[in-house]
PDB file of C-alpha atoms in Angstrom:
ATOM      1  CA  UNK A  40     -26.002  13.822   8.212  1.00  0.00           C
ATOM      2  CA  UNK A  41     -23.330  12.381   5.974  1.00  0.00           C
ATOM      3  CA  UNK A  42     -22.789  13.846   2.243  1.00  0.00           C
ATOM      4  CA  UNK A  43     -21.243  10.681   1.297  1.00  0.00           C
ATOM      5  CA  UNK A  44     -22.169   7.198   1.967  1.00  0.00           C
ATOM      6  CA  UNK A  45     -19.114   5.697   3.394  1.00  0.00           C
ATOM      7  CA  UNK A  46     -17.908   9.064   5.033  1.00  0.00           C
ATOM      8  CA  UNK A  47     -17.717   7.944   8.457  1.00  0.00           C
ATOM      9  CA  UNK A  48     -16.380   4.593   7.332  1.00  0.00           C
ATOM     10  CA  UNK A  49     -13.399   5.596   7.653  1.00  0.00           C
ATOM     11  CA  UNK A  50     -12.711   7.092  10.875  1.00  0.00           C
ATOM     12  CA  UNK A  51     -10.876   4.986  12.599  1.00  0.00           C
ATOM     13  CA  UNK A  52      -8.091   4.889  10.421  1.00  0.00           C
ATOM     14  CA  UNK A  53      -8.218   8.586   9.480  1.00  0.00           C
ATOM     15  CA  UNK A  54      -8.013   9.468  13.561  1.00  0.00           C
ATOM     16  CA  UNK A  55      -4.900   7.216  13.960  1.00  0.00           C
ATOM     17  CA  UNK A  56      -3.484   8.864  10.977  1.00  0.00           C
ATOM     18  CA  UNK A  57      -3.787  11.616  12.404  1.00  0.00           C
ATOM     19  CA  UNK A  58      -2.818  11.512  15.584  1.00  0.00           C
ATOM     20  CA  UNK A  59       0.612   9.566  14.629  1.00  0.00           C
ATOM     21  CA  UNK A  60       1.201  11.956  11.737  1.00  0.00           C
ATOM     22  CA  UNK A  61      -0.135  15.224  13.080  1.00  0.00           C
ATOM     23  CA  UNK A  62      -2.049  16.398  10.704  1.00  0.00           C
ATOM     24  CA  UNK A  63      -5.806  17.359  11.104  1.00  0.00           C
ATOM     25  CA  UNK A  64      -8.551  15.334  10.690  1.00  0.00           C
ATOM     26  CA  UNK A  65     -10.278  17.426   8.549  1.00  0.00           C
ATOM     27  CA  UNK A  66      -7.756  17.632   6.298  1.00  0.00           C
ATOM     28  CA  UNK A  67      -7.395  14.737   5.702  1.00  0.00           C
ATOM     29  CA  UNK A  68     -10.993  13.576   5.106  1.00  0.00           C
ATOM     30  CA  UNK A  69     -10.889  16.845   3.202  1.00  0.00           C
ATOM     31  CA  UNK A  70      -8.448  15.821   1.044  1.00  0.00           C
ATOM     32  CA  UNK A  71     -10.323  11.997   0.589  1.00  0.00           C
ATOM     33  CA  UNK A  72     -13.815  13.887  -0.080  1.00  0.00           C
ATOM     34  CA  UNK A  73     -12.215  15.911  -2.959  1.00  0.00           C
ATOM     35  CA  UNK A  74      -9.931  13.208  -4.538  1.00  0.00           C
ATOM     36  CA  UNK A  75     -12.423  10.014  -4.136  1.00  0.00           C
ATOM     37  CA  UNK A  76     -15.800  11.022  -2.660  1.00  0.00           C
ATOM     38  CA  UNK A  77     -14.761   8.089   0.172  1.00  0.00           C
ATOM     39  CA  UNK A  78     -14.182   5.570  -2.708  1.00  0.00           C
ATOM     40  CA  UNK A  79     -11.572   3.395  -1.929  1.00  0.00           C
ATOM     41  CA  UNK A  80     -11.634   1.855  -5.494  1.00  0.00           C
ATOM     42  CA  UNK A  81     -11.188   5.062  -7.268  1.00  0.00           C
ATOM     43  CA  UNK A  82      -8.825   5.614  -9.995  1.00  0.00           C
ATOM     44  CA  UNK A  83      -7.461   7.914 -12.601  1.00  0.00           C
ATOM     45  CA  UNK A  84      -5.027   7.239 -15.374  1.00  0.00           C
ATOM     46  CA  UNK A  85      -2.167   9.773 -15.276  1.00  0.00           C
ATOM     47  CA  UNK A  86      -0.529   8.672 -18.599  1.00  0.00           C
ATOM     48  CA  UNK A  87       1.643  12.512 -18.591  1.00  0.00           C
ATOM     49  CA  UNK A  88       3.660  10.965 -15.805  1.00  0.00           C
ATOM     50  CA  UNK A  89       3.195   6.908 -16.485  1.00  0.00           C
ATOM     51  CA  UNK A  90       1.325   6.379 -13.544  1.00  0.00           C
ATOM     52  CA  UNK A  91      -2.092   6.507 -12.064  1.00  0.00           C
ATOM     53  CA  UNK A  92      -4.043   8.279  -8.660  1.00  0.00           C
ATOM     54  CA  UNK A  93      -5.072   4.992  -6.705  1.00  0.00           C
ATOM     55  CA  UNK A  94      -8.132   4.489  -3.693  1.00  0.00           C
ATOM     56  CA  UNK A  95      -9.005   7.137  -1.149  1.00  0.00           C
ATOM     57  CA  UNK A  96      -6.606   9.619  -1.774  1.00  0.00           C
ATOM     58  CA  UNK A  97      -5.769   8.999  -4.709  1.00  0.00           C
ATOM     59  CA  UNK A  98      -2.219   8.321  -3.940  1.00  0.00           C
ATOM     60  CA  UNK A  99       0.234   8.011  -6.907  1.00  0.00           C
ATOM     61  CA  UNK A 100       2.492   4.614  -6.933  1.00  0.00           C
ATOM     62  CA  UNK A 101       5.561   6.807  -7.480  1.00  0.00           C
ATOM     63  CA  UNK A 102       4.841   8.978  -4.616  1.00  0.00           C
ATOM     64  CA  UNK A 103       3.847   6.091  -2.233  1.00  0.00           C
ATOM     65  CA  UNK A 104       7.456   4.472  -3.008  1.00  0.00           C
ATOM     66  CA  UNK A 105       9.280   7.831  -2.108  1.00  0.00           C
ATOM     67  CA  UNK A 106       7.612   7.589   0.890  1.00  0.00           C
ATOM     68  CA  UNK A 107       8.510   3.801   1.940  1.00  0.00           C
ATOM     69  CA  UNK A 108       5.756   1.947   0.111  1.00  0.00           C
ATOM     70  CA  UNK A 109       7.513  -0.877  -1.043  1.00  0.00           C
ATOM     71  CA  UNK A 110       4.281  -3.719  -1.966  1.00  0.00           C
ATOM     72  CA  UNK A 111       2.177  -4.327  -5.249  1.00  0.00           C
ATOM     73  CA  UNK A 112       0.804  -1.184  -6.719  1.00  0.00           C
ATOM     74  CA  UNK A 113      -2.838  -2.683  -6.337  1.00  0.00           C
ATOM     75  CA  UNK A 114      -2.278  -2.498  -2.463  1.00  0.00           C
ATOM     76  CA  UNK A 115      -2.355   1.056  -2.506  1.00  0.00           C
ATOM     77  CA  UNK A 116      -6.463   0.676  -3.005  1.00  0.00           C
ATOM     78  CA  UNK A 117      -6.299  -0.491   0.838  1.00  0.00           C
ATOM     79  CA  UNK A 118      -7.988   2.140   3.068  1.00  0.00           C
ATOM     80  CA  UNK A 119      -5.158   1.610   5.480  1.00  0.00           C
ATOM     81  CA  UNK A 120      -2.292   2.159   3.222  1.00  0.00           C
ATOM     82  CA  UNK A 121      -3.886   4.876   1.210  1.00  0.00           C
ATOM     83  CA  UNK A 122      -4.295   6.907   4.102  1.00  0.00           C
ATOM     84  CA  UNK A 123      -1.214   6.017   5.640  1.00  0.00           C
ATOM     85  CA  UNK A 124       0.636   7.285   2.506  1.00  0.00           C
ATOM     86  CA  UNK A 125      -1.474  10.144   1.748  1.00  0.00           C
ATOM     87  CA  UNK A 126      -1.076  11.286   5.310  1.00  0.00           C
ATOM     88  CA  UNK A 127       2.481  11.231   5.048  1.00  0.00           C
ATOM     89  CA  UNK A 128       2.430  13.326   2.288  1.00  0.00           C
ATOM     90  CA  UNK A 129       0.380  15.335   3.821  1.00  0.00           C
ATOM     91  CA  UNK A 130       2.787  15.736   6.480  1.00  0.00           C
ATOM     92  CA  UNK A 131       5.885  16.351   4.740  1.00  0.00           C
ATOM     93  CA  UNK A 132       4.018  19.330   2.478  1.00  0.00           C
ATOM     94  CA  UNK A 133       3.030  20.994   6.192  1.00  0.00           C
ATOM     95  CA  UNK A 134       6.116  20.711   7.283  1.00  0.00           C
ATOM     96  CA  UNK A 135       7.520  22.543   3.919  1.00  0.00           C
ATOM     97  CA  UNK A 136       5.438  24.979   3.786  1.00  0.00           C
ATOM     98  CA  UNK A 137       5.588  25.904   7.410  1.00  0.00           C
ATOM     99  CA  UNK A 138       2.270  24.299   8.250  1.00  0.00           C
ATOM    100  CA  UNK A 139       0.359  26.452   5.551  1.00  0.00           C
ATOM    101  CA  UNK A 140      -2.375  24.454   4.231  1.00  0.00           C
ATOM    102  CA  UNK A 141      -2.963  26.013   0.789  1.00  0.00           C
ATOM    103  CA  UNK A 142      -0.041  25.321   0.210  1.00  0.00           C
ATOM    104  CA  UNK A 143       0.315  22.135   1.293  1.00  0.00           C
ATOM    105  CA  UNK A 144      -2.537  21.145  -0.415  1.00  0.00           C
ATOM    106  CA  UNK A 145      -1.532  22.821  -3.556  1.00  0.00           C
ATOM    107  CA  UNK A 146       1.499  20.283  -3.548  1.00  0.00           C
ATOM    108  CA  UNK A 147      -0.886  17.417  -2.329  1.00  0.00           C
ATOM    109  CA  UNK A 148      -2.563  17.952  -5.802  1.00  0.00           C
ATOM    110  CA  UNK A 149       0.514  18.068  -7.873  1.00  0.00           C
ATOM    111  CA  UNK A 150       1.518  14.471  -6.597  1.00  0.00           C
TER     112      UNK A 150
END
């Protein structure tokens, strides 16, 4: 049974995510449980840094464009993108930290 309504919702995407980026499944709907709850429209004003978290992830604009994003900020509420560009965040902390994933979610959270 679910926890969250749209958990599974999201699968597809998550899976080819994933499997392009190599990063686990679970982590990543790990990281989308924690940061949304699976909402796609959430949001949270980070006015210390002059941005804000956006959809799923909660994927900052600033981040997204250091990691190619390159469309309107409001695009980053699209399932698809937001885990796209979470995931490669995702990726690039493993990598850093030498696939350690306290760590790598530790720097997840700091944006």
């Amino acid at each position: 049974m679910a926890i969250w309504k749209d958990e599974k919702k999201y699968d597809q995407i998550i899976t080819g995510m994933s499997l392009g980026y190599l990063v686990p499944e679970a982590l990543i709907k790990g990281i989308i449980a924690k940061e949304s709850g699976f909402n796609p429209k959430a949001y949270k004003a980070e006015p210390h840094i002059g941005d804000a978290s956006r959809g799923l992830m909660q994927v900052l604009n600033r981040t997204a464009k250091a990691l190619g994003f390159v469309g309107h900020v409001d695009e980053l509420y699209d399932p698809s993108k937001n885990i796209l560009y979470g995931t490669k965040l995702l990726q690039e902390n493993l990598k850093r930290s030498k696939n350690n994933i306290g760590i790598a979610v530790a720097a997840y959270n700091a944006g």
